[in-house]
Short mmCIF file of C-alpha atoms in Angstrom, two decimals:
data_model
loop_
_atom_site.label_atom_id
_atom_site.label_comp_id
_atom_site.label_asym_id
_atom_site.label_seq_id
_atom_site.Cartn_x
_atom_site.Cartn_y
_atom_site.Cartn_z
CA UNK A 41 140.72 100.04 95.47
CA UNK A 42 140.06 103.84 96.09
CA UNK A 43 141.41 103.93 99.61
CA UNK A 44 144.32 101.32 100.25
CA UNK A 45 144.07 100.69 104.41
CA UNK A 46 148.23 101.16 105.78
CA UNK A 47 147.82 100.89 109.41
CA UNK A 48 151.09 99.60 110.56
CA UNK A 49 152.02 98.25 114.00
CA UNK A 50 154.92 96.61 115.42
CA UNK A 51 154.56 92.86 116.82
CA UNK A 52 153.47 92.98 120.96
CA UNK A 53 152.10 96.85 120.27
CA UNK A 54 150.26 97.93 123.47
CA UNK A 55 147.76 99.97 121.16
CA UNK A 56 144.85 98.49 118.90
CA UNK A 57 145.76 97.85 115.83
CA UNK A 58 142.60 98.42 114.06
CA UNK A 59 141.86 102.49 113.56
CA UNK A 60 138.56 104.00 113.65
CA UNK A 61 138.30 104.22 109.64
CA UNK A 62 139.33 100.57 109.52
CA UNK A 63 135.96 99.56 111.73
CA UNK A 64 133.64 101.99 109.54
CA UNK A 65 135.19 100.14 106.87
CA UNK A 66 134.41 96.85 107.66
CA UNK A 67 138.18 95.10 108.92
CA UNK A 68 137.65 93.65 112.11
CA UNK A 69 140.66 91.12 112.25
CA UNK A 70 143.10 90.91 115.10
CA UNK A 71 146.12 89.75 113.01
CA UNK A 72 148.12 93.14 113.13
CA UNK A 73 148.31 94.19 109.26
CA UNK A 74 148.85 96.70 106.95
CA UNK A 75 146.79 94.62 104.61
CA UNK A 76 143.83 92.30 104.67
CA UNK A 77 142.34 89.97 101.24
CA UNK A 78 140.18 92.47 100.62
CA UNK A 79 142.87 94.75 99.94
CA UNK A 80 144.67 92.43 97.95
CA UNK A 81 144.64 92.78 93.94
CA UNK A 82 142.80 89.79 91.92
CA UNK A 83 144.81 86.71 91.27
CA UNK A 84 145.45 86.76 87.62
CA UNK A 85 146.17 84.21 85.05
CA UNK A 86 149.33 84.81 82.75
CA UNK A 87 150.37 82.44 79.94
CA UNK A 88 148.92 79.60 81.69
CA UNK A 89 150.50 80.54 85.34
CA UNK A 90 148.08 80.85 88.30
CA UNK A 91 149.79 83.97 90.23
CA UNK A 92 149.42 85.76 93.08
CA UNK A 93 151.38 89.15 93.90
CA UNK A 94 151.28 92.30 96.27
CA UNK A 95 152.07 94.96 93.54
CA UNK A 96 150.17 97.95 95.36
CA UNK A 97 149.37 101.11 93.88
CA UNK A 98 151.08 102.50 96.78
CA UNK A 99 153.97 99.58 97.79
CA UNK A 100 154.92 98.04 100.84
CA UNK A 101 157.79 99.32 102.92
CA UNK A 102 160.09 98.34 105.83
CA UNK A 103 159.12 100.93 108.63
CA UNK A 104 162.71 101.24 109.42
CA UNK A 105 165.16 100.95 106.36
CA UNK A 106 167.17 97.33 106.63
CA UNK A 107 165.32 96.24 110.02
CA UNK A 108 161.91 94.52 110.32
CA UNK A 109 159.62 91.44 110.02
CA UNK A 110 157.43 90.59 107.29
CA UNK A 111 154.88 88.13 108.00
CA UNK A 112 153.12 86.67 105.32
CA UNK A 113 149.55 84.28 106.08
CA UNK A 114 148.83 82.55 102.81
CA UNK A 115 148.11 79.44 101.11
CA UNK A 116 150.94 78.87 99.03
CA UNK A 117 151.42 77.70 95.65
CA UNK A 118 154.74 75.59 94.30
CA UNK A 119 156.54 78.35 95.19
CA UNK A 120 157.29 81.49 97.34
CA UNK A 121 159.51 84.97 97.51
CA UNK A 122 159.79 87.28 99.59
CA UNK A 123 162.57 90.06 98.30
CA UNK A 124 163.54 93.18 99.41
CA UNK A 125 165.14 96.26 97.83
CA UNK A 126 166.48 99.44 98.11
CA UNK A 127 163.78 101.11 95.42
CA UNK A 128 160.57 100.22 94.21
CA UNK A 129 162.33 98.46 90.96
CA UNK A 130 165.58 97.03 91.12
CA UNK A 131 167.85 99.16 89.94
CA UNK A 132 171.09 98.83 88.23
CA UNK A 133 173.93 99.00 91.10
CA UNK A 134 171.46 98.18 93.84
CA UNK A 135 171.02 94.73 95.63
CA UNK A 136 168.58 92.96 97.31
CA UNK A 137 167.46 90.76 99.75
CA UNK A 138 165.45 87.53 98.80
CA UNK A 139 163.52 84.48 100.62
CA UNK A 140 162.64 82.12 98.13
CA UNK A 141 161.24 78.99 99.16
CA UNK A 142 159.94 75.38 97.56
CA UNK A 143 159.02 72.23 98.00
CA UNK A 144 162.19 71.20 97.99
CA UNK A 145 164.53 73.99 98.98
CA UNK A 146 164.77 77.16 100.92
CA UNK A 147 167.57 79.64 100.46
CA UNK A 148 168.51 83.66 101.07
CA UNK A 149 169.63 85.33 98.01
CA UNK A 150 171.77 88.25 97.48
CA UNK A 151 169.96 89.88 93.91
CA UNK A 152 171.38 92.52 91.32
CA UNK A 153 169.42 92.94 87.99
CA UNK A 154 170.97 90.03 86.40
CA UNK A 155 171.75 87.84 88.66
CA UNK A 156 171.40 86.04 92.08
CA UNK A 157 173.62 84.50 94.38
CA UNK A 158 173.29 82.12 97.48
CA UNK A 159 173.89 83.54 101.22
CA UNK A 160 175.24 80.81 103.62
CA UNK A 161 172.78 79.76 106.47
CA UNK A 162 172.12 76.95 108.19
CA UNK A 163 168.59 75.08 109.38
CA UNK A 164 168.63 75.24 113.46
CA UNK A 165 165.12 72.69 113.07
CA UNK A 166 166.51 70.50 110.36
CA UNK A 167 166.65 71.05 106.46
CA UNK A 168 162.43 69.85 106.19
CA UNK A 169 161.63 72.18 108.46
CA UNK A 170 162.01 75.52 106.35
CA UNK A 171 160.47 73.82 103.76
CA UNK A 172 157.30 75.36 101.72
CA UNK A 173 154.46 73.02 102.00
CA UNK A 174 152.24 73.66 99.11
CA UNK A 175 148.08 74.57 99.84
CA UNK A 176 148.74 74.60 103.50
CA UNK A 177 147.55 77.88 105.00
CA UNK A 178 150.47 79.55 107.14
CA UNK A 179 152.38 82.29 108.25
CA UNK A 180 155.69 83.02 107.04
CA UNK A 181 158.02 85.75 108.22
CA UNK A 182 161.31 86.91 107.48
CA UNK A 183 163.50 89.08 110.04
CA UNK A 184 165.82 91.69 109.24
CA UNK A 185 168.10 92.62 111.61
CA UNK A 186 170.73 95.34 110.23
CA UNK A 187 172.19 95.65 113.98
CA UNK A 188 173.40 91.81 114.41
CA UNK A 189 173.72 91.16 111.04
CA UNK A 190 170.59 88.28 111.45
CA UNK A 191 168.54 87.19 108.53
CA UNK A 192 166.02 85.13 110.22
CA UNK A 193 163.17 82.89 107.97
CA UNK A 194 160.46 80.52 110.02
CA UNK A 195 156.60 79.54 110.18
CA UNK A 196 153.84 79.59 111.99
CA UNK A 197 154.50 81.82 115.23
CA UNK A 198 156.95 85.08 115.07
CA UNK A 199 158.97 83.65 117.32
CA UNK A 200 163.15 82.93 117.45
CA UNK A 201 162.61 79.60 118.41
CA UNK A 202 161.01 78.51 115.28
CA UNK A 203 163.89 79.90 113.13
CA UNK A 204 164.14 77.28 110.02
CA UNK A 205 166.31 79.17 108.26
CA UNK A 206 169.20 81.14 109.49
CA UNK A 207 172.44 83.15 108.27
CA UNK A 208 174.83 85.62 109.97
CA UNK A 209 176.30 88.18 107.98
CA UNK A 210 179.05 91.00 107.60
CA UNK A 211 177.07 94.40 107.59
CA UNK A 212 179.72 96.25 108.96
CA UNK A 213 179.51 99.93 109.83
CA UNK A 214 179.09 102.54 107.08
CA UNK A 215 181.11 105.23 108.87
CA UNK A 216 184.34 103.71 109.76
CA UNK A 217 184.70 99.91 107.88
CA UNK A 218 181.60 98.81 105.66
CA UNK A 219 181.25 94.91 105.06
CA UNK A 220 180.18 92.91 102.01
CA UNK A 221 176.83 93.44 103.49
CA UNK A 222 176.19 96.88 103.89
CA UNK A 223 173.53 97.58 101.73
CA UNK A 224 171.09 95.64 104.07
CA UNK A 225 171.04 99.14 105.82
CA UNK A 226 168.93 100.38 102.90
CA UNK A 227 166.71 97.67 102.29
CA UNK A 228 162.68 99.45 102.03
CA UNK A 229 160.44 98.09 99.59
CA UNK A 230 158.90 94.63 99.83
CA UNK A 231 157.62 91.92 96.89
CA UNK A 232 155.60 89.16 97.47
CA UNK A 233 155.12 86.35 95.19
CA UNK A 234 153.65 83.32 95.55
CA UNK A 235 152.76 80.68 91.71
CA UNK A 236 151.99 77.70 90.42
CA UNK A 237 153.73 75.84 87.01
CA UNK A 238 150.82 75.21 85.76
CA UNK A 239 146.55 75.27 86.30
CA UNK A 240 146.29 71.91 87.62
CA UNK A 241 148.52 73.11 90.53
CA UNK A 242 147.93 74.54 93.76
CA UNK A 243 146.31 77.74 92.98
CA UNK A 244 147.88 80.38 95.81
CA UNK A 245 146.32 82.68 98.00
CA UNK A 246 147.31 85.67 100.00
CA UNK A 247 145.55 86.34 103.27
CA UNK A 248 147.75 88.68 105.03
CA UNK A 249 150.49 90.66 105.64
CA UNK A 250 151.98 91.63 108.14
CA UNK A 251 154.82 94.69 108.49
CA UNK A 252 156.81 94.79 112.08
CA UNK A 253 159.33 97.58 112.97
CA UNK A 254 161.46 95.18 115.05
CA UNK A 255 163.61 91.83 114.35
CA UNK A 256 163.01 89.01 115.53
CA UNK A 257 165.78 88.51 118.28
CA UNK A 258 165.54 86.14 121.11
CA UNK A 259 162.18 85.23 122.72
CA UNK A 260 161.32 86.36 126.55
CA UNK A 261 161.75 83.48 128.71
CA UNK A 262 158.91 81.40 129.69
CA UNK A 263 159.90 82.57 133.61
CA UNK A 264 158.23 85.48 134.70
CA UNK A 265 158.75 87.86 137.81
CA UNK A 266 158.16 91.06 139.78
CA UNK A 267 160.98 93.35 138.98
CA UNK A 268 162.16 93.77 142.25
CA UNK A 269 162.65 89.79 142.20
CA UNK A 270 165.33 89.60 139.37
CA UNK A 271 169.18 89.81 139.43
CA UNK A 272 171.39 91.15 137.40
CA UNK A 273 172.43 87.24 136.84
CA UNK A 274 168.72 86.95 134.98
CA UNK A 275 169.57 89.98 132.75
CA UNK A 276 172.61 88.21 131.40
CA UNK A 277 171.51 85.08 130.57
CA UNK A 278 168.05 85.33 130.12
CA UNK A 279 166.12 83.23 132.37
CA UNK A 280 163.69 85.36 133.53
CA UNK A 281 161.74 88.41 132.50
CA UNK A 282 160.36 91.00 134.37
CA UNK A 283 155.83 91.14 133.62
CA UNK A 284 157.20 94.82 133.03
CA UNK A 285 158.14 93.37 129.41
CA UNK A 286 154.94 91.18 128.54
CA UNK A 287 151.36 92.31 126.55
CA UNK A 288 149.17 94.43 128.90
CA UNK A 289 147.14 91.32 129.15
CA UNK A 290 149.60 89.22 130.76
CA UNK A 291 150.64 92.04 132.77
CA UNK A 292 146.18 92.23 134.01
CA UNK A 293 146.23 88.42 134.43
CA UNK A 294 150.02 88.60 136.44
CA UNK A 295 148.30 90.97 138.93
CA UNK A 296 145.37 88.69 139.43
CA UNK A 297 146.91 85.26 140.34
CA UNK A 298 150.51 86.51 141.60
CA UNK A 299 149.57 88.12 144.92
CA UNK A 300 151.54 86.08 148.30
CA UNK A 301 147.43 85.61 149.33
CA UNK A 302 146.97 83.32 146.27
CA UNK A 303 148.07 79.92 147.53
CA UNK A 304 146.82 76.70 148.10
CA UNK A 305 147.49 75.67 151.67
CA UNK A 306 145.94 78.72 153.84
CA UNK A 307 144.90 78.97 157.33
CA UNK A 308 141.46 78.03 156.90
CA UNK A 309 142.32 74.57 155.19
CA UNK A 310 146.42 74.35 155.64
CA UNK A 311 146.12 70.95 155.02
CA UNK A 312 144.53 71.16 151.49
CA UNK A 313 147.72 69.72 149.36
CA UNK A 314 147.85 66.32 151.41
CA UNK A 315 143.35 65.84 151.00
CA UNK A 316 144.12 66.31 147.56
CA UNK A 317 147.00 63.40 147.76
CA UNK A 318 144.56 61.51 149.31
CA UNK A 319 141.40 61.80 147.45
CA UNK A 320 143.63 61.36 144.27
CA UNK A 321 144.77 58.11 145.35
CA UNK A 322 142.00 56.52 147.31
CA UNK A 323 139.42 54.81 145.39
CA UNK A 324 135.62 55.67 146.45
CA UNK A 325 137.00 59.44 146.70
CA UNK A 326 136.05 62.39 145.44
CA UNK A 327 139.05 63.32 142.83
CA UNK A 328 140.01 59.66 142.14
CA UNK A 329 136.27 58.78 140.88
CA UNK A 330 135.71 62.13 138.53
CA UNK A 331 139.41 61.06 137.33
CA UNK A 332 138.62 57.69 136.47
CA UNK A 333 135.41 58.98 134.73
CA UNK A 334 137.71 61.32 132.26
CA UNK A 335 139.47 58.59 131.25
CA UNK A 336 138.49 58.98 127.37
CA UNK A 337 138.38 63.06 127.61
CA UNK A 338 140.41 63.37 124.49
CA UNK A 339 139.79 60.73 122.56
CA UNK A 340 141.02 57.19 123.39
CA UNK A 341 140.91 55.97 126.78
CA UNK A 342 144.10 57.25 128.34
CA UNK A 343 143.95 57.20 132.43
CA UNK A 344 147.10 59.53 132.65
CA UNK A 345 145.80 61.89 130.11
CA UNK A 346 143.28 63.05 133.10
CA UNK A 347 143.38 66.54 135.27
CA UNK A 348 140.41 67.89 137.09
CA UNK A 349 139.34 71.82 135.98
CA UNK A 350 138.82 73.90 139.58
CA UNK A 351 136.59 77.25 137.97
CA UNK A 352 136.77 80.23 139.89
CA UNK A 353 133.88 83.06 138.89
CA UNK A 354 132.09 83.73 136.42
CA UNK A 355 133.08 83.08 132.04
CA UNK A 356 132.80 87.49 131.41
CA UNK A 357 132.91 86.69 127.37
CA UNK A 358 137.05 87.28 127.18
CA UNK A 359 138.35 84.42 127.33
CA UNK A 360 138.38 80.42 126.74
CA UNK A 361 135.97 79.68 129.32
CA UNK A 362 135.83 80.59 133.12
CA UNK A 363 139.00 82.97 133.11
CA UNK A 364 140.37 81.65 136.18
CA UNK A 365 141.02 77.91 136.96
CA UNK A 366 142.84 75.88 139.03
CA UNK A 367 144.33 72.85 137.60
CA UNK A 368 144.94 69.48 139.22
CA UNK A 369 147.47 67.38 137.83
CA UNK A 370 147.91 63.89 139.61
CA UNK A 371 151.62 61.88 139.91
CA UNK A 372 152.55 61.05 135.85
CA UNK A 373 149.40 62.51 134.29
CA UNK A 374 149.57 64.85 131.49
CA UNK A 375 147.63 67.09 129.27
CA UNK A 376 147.54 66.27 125.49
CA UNK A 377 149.57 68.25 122.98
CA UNK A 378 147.24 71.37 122.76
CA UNK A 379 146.90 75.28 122.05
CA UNK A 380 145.08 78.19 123.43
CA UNK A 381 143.03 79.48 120.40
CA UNK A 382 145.67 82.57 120.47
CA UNK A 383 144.87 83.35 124.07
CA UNK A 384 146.95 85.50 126.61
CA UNK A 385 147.27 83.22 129.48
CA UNK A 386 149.57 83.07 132.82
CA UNK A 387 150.09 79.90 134.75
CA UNK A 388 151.07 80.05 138.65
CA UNK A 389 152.75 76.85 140.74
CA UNK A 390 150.61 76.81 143.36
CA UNK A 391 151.63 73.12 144.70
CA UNK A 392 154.36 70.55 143.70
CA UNK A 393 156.12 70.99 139.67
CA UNK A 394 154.58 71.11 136.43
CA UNK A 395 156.64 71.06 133.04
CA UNK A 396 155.85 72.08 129.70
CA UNK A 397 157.01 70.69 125.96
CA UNK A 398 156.49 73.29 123.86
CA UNK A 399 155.80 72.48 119.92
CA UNK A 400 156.34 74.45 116.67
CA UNK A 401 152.53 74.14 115.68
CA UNK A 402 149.63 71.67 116.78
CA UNK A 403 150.16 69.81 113.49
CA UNK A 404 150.71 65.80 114.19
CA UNK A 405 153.13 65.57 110.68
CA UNK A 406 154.87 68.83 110.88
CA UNK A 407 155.11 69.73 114.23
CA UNK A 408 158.58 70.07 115.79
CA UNK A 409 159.37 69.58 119.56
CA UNK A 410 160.96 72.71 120.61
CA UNK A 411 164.13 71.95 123.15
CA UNK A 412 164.20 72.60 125.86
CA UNK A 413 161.31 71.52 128.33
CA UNK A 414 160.71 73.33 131.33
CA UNK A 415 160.22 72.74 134.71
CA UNK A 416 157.74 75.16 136.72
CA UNK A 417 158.02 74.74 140.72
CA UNK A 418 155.89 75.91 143.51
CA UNK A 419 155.62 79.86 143.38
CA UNK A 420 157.07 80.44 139.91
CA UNK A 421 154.99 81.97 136.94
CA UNK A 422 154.81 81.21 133.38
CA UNK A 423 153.16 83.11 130.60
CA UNK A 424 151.52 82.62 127.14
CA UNK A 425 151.04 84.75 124.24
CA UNK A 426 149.64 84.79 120.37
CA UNK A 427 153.13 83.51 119.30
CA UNK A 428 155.26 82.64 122.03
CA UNK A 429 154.68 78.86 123.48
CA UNK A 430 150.89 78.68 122.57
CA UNK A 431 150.85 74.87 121.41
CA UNK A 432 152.67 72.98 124.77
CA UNK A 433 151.96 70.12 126.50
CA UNK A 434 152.15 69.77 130.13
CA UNK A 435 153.03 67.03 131.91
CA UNK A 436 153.59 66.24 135.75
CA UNK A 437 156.71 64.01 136.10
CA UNK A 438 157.01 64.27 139.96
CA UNK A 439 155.50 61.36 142.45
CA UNK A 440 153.32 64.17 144.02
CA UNK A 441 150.08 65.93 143.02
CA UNK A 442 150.70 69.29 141.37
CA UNK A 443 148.33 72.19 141.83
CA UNK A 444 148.15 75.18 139.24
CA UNK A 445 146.27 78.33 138.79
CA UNK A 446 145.50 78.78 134.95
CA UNK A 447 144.05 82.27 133.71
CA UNK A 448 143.47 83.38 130.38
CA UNK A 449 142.23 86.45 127.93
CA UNK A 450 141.88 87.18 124.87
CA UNK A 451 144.08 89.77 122.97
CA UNK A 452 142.76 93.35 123.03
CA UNK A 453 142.73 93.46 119.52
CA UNK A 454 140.82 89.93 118.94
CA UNK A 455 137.86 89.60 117.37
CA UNK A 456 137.52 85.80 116.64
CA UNK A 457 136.82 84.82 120.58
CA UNK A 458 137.69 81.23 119.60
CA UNK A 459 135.92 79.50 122.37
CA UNK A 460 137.85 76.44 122.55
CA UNK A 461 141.30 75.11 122.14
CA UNK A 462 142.55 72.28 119.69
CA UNK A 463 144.11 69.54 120.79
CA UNK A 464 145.69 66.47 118.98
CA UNK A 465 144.44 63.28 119.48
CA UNK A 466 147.51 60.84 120.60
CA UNK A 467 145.78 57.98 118.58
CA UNK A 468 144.88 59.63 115.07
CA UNK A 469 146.62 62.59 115.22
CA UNK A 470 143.91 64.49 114.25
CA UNK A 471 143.25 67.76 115.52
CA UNK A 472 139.97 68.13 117.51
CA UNK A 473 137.99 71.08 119.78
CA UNK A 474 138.55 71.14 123.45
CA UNK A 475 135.83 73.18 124.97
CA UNK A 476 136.91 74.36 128.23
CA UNK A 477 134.76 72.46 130.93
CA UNK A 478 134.81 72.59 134.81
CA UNK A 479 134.47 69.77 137.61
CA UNK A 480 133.52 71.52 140.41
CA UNK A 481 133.24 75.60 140.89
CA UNK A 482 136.34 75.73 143.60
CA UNK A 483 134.31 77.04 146.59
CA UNK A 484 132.05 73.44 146.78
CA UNK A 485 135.22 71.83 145.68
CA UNK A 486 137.11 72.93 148.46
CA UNK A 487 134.44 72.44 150.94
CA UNK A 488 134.04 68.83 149.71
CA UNK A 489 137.61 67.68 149.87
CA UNK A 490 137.44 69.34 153.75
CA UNK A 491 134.84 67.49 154.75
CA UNK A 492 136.46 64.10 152.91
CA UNK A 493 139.61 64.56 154.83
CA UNK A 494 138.47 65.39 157.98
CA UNK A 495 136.13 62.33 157.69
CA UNK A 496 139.60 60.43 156.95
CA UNK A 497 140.71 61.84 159.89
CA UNK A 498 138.13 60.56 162.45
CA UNK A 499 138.50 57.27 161.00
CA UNK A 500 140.17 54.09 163.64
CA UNK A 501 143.16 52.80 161.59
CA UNK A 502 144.18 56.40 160.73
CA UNK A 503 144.14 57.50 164.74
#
């Protein structure tokens, strides 16, 4: 390995996070890492023991001394550490941090040169959920967060919500009154480790990592607003974020959907909410027939797992299908529990109330339900991103149609273009492609449900 790639970025960068020398090279991934497998070592054997480890030439380091996230996407052996220290080798006075995780148990540990001890945390998710499960690809990250005094472990998403391990400590302040904790301040240099007991085990192996300059804190609200739209109420407690604070993506998609123009009920068909009502429940009609034909969409026959997909424009190659769609959700009908191939993606209430369950990962054994749901009503925004609420479900739980405008991108930085979402089958539990589709392109949509209601109109009983 002549020339060892270190590109680091911080999680939610607005720049690229693949360099010029990186593409001539070959590394065309949109995880944002320092390292890639191909700039991992060979996994060698020793006395019998399948092992994996990032011992680099030149080693990995916190960019900021005691503050960070390493994120870690591997298949794991029996067995998992992540430990950080103050040097390259442990020396004698210093202490370090380490994650070490099981099968069976998951723990932070305070580490000297001889010896280790336990640091108190709890499990927020439960004590499975932190959990190592053994030749399961995943990410795991660990926070570092010298300000608060947070040690933060979880899986899947970099995200606070899926915390599975967590423990508050004394850090103090070195000036005036340092704590037992202190030397978290001058935590640097990361190890990774991941083995096996023995050959007939799990053999491990490291896929990425991942170096962030900033903890993990709290996550942005799902609620997002114009600027000028938030109080100082919202500040405090968190409820809403201003699109100032999301990925340039969501900020491009915001600015498409958001505008006071974009509604359903305008003057040329102000009546458009109660056709759809209508047409919904009135069989022989337009919406009610395609609904009853997507009865077994996803899988089993399910006649509440049924919307109807409204494209508007043209697919222009970034993103899950047509970009922009509007979404028609019927009284009780739902979507199934599903992500968005780590799309960008912001969702406005054009008509009625949607809400959204939001899940730790679109695995039917795993998966935890994230608390707590939320309810979206007519006029309010909600956003997606690479690791904040991408596997949901949404659900209308109202007695009235809901009406939403969906619109989607990939990251600026991705290079997969997944062109589908996966979606868990409510029967099997299996995981299976959802390849966006469309019912109608919303211009001949509109124009049918018009001339459907206005036929309803002329009609005897209804005069």
């Amino acid at each position: 390995m002549a020339n060892l790639i270190h590109h680091y970025t911080y999680f939610g960068t607005t720049e690229s996070t693949i360099t010029h020398d990186e593409r001539r090279e070959g590394i065309t991934s949109a995880f944002p890492s320092v390292l890639t497998r191909a700039d991992l070592p060979p996994i060698h054997n020793d006395e019998g023991h399948s092992h994996t480890q990032a011992n680099f030439a030149d080693p990995l380091t916190l960019q900021i001394e005691g503050q960070g996230v390493v994120a870690v996407r591997l298949t794991p052996g029996v067995h998992l550490a992540i430990t950080l220290t103050p040097h390259e080798d442990l020396r004698e006075g210093d202490t370090g941090l380490k994650l070490d995780l099981g099968a069976a148990s998951a723990n932070f540990y305070t580490v000297k040169q001889n010896s280790e001890e336990t640091i108190s945390s709890i499990t927020p998710k439960g004590r499975k959920a932190p959990l190592l499960v053994p030749g399961v690809e995943d990410l795991y990250w660990l926070s570092v967060d010298k300000k608060n005094g947070m040690l933060r472990y979880g899986k899947t998403y970099r995200s606070a919500s899926l915390t599975f391990l967590l423990a508050k400590v004394d850090v103090g302040d070195e000036a005036t009154k340092p704590g037992p904790f202190i030397w978290i301040k001058s935590l640097k240099y990361i190890r990774i480790d991941s083995w096996t007991s023995n050959m007939k085990d799990i053999r491990p192996e490291l896929h990425q990592v991942s170096i962030g300059s900033l903890p993990i804190v709290n996550d942005l609200p799902p609620v997002v607003a114009e600027s000028v739209d938030l109080t100082l109420e919202d500040l405090a407690i968190g409820t809403t974020t201003s699109i100032a604070n999301l990925s340039p993506e969501c900020q491009r998609l915001y600015a498409n959907v958001t505008g006071p123009a974009v509604q359903l009920d305008d003057k040329n068909f102000p009546d458009f909410s109660q056709a759809l009502e209508y047409s919904i429940r009135t069989p022989g009609k337009l919406c009610y027939e395609r609904l009853k034909q997507k009865a077994k969409e996803f899988g089993r026959e399910d006649p509440t797992m049924t919307y109807l997909r409204i494209t508007l424009g043209s697919d222009g190659g970034n993103s899950p299908g047509v970009p922009f769609v509007v979404e028609i959700w019927p009284s009780k009908h739902r979507s199934p529990i599903h992500d968005h191939g780590d799309a960008y993606a912001v969702i406005k209430v054009l008509h009625g109330e949607i809400c959204a369950s939001y899940y730790s990962k679109l695995d039917a054994q795993t998966m935890i339900k994230l608390e707590p749901d939320h309810t979206f009503k007519q006029g309010q925004v909600t956003w997606i991103g690479p690791d904040n609420y991408q596997v949901h479900q949404l659900h209308n739980e109202s007695d009235r149609v809901c009406v939403t405008i969906q619109c989607y991108q990939y990251g600026n930085t991705d290079r997969a273009h997944d062109e589908y979402f996966m979606y868990l089958d409510s029967k099997t539990g299996r995981k299976e492609e959802f390849y966006p589709n469309s019912d109608w392109d919303f211009v001949t949509f509109k124009r049918q449900v018009k001339e459907e209601w206005e036929a309803h109109l002329k009609e005897p009983e209804w005069k």
